[in-house]
PDB file of C-alpha atoms in Angstrom:
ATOM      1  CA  UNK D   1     186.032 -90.655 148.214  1.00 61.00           C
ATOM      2  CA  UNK D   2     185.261 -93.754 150.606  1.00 64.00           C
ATOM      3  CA  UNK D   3     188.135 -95.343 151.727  1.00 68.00           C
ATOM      4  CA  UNK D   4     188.822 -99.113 150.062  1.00 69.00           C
ATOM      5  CA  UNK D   5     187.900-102.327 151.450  1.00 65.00           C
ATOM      6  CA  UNK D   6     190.663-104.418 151.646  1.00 66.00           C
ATOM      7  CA  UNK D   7     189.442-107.880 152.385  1.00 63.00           C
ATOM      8  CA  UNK D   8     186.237-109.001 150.160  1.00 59.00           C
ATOM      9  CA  UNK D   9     183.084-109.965 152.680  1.00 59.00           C
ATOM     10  CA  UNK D  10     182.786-113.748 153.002  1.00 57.00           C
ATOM     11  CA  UNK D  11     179.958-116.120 153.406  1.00 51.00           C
ATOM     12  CA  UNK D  12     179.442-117.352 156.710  1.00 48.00           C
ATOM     13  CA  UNK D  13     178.756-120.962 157.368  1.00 52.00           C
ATOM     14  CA  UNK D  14     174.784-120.771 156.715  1.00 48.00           C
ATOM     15  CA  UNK D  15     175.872-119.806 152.829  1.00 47.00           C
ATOM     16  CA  UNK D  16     174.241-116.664 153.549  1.00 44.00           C
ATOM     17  CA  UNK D  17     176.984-113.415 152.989  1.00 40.00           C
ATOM     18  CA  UNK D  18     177.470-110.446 155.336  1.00 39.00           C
ATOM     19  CA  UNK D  19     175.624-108.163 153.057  1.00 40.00           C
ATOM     20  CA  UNK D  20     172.522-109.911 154.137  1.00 42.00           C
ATOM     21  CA  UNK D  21     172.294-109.623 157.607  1.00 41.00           C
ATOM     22  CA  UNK D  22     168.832-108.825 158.836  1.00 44.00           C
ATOM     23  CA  UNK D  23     169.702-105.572 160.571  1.00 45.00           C
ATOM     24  CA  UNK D  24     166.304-104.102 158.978  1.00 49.00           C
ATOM     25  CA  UNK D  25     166.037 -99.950 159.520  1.00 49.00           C
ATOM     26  CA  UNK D  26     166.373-100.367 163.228  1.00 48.00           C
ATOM     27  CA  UNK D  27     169.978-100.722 163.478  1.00 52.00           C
ATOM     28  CA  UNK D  28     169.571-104.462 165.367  1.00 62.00           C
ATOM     29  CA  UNK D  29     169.814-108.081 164.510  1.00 77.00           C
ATOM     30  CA  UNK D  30     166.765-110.504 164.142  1.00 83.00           C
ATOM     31  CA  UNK D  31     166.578-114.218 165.718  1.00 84.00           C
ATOM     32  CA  UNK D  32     164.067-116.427 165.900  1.00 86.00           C
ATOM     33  CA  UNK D  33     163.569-118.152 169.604  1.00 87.00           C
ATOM     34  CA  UNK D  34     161.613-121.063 170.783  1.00 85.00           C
ATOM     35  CA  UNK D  35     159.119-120.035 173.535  1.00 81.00           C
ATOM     36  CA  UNK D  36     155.957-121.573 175.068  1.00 79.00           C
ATOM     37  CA  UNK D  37     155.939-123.664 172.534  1.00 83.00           C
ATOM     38  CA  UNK D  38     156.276-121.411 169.406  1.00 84.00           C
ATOM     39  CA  UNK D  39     158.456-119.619 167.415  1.00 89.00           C
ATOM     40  CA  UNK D  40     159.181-116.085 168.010  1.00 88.00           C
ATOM     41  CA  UNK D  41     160.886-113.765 165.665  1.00 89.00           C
ATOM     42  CA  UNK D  42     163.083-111.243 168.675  1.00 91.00           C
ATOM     43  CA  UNK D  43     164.562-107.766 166.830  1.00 91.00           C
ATOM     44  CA  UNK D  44     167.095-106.427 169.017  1.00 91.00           C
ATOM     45  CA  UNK D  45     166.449-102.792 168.838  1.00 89.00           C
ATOM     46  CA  UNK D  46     169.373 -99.518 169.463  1.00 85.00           C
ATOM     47  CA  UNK D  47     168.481 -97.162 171.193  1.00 80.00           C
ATOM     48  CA  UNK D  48     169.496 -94.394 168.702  1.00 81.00           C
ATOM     49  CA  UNK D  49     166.143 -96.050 166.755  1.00 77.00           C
ATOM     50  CA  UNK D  50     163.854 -95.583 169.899  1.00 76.00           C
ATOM     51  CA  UNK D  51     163.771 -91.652 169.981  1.00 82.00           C
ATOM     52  CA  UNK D  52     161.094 -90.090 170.764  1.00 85.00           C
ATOM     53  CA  UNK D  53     159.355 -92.738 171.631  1.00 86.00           C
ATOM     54  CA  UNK D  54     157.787 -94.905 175.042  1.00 90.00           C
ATOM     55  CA  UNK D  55     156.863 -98.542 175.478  1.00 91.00           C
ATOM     56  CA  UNK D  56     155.353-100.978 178.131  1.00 92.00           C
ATOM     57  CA  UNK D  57     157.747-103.638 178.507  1.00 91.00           C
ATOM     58  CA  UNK D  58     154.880-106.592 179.519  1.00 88.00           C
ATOM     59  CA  UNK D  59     157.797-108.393 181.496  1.00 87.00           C
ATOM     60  CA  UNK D  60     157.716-105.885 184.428  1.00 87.00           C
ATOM     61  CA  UNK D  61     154.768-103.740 183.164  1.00 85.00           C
ATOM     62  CA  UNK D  62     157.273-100.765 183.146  1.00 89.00           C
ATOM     63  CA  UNK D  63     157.967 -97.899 180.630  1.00 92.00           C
ATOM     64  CA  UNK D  64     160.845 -98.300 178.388  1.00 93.00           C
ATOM     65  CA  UNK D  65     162.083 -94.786 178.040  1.00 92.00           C
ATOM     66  CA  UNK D  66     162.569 -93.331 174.853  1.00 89.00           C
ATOM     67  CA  UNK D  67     165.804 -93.942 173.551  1.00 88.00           C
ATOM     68  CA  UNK D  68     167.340 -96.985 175.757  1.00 91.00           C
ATOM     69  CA  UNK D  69     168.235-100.371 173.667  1.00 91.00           C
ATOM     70  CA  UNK D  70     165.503-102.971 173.775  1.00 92.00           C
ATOM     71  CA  UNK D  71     164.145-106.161 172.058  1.00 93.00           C
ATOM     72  CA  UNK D  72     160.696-106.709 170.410  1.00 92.00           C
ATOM     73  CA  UNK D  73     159.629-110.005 169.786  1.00 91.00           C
ATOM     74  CA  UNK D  74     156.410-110.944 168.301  1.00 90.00           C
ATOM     75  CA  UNK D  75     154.713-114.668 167.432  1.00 89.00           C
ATOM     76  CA  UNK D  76     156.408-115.926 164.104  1.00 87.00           C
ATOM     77  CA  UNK D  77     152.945-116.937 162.921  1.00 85.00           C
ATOM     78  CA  UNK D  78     151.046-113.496 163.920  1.00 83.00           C
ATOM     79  CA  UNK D  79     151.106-110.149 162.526  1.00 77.00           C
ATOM     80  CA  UNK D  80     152.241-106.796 163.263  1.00 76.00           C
ATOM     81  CA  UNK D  81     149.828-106.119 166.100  1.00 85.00           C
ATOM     82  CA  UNK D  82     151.297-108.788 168.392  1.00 88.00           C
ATOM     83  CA  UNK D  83     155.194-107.392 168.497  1.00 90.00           C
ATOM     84  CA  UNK D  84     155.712-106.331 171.921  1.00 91.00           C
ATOM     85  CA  UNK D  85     158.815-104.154 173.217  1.00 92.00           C
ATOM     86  CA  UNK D  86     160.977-105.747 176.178  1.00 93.00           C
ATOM     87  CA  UNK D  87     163.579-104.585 178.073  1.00 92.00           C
ATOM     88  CA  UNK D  88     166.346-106.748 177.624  1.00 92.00           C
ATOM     89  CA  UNK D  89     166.750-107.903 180.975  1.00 91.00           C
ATOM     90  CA  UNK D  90     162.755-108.916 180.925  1.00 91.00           C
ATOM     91  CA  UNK D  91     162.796-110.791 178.237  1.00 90.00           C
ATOM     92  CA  UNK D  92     165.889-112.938 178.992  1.00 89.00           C
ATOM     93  CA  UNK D  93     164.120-113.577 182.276  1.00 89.00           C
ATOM     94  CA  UNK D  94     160.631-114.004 180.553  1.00 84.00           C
ATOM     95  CA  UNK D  95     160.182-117.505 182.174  1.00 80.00           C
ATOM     96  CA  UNK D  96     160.819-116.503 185.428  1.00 78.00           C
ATOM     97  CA  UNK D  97     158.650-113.687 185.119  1.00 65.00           C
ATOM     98  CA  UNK D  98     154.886-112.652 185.203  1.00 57.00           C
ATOM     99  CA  UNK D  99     153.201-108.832 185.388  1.00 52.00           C
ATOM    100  CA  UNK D 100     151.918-108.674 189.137  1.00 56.00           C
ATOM    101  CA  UNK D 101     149.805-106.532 187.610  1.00 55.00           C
ATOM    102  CA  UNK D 102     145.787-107.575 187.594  1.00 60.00           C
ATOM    103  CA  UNK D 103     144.255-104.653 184.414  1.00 62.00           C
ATOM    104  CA  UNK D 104     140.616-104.733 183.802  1.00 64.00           C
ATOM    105  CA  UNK D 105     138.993-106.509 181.054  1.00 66.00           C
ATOM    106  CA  UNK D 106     138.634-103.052 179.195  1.00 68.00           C
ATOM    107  CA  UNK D 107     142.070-101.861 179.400  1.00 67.00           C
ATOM    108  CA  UNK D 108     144.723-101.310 176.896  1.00 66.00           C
ATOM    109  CA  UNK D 109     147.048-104.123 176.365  1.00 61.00           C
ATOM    110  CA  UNK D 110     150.055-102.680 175.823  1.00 56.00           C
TER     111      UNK D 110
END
């Protein structure tokens, strides 16, 4: 048997309760931000969610290990193929930074 709640959830401010918080199946909360001039949906991500698997953070052009806590963040008006996974640390610094890295016109982009 689960224990009882004891205090009922409230609505926060927004009218919107706790029960629907946008924590999706990744375990993180979801923002939209204002950057170069667009709207970007960011999904902070755990890194319990990240197992097994490696990203390119385009901040720093670096791996993102499997398993550490990061954010993707993606153009509000695009589609699934333009999320991107940041460290967290990149993208709070994503105006001050820019890859150093020149890749050929056939490579990957990550």
């Amino acid at each position: 048997m689960s224990p009882r709640r004891n205090r009922p959830k409230a609505a926060d401010p927004s009218g919107r309760s706790a029960e629907d918080d946008r924590t999706g199946r990744y375990g993180g909360f979801q923002s939209a931000e204002d950057w170069q001039g667009e709207e970007w949906s960011v999904r902070h991500v755990a890194g319990a969610s990240a197992e097994g698997k490696t990203y390119r953070c385009p901040g720093c052009d670096q791996m993102i290990p499997s398993a550490v806590p990061h954010v993707v963040a993606w153009p509000e008006h695009s589609g699934v193929d333009e999320r991107r996974h940041w460290h967290k640390s990149c993208w709070n610094a994503r105006d001050r930074r820019t890859t150093r890295v020149q890749r050929s016109r056939n490579a990957p982009k990550f």
